[in-house]
Coordinates of C-alpha atoms in Angstrom, one line a residue:
M186 CA -108.9 190.8 15.5
S187 CA -106.4 190.0 12.7
P188 CA -102.9 188.7 13.4
P189 CA -100.1 191.2 13.2
Q190 CA -98.4 191.6 9.8
E191 CA -94.9 190.1 9.6
Q192 CA -92.2 191.1 7.2
P193 CA -91.4 188.3 4.8
H194 CA -87.8 188.1 5.9
P195 CA -87.2 190.2 9.0
S196 CA -83.6 189.1 9.3
R197 CA -82.6 190.2 5.8
R198 CA -81.2 193.7 5.4
Q199 CA -83.4 196.0 3.4
H200 CA -81.9 197.7 0.4
A201 CA -80.4 201.0 1.3
E202 CA -82.4 204.1 0.4
P203 CA -80.5 206.7 -1.6
E204 CA -80.3 209.0 1.4
D205 CA -78.8 206.2 3.5
C206 CA -75.9 205.6 1.0
L207 CA -72.5 207.0 2.0
V208 CA -70.4 209.3 -0.1
L209 CA -66.7 208.2 0.3
S210 CA -63.7 210.5 -0.1
E211 CA -60.2 209.1 -0.1
L212 CA -57.9 210.4 2.7
N213 CA -54.2 210.6 2.8
P214 CA -53.2 208.0 5.4
R215 CA -50.5 210.3 6.7
M216 CA -53.2 212.8 7.7
V217 CA -55.2 210.3 9.7
I218 CA -52.7 207.9 11.3
D219 CA -49.6 208.9 13.3
H220 CA -46.3 207.2 12.7
I221 CA -47.2 205.6 9.4
D222 CA -43.6 205.9 8.2
D223 CA -42.0 204.3 11.3
E224 CA -40.7 201.1 9.8
G225 CA -39.2 199.8 13.0
Q226 CA -42.3 199.9 15.1
P227 CA -45.5 197.9 14.4
L228 CA -48.6 200.1 14.1
H229 CA -51.4 199.0 16.5
V230 CA -54.7 200.3 15.2
L231 CA -58.0 198.7 16.3
T232 CA -60.9 198.3 13.8
F233 CA -64.4 198.3 15.1
G234 CA -66.2 196.0 12.6
T235 CA -66.9 195.8 9.0
V236 CA -69.3 198.1 7.2
R237 CA -71.5 197.4 4.2
E238 CA -69.5 199.7 1.9
I239 CA -67.1 198.1 -0.6
C240 CA -63.7 199.8 -1.2
P241 CA -64.2 202.2 -4.1
K242 CA -60.5 202.0 -5.0
C243 CA -59.8 198.3 -5.3
Q244 CA -63.5 197.0 -5.3
S245 CA -62.3 193.8 -3.5
G246 CA -63.6 194.0 0.1
H247 CA -65.7 195.6 2.7
L248 CA -64.3 198.6 4.5
K249 CA -63.6 198.5 8.3
L250 CA -64.4 201.2 10.7
V251 CA -61.5 202.8 12.5
L252 CA -62.3 205.2 15.4
R253 CA -60.0 207.8 16.9
Q254 CA -57.4 206.2 19.2
S255 CA -53.8 206.8 20.3
A256 CA -52.3 206.6 16.8
V257 CA -55.4 207.6 14.9
R258 CA -56.2 211.3 14.5
V259 CA -59.4 211.0 12.5
A260 CA -62.2 208.4 12.5
H261 CA -62.3 206.8 9.0
L262 CA -63.1 203.7 7.0
F263 CA -60.1 201.5 6.1
C264 CA -59.6 199.0 3.3
A265 CA -57.3 196.1 4.5
D266 CA -56.8 195.0 0.9
C267 CA -55.3 198.2 -0.6
A268 CA -54.5 200.1 2.7
S269 CA -56.7 203.1 1.7
C270 CA -58.5 205.4 4.1
F271 CA -61.8 207.1 3.4
D272 CA -64.0 209.7 5.0
A273 CA -67.7 209.1 4.8
H274 CA -70.7 211.5 4.7
Y275 CA -74.3 211.4 3.7
P276 CA -75.5 212.9 0.4
N277 CA -76.9 215.9 2.3
G278 CA -73.3 216.6 3.5
A279 CA -73.8 215.4 7.1
P280 CA -70.7 213.5 8.4
A281 CA -71.3 209.8 8.9
L282 CA -68.4 209.1 11.2
T283 CA -69.1 211.6 13.9
I284 CA -70.4 210.3 17.3

């Protein structure tokens, strides 16, 4: 009996296959977040971790996942550096942010 085969680096993330890559579309922040123009009130929006995708607009940081919540109408990916919002779907058209 031979020993089980091990991956050379099991903890390293494998390169994404083309069908795993996300297609990002910029969203108007006013369409996904309520009260974005309310200067007097701080906006409390929770993010749920950082994703592997880099912001296609500013190319400076990883996007953060924002799920629906009291002030958020649509789940989206958010860039904290340039304050842009993005929808994500797979190349086959299937939505990536739907639970």
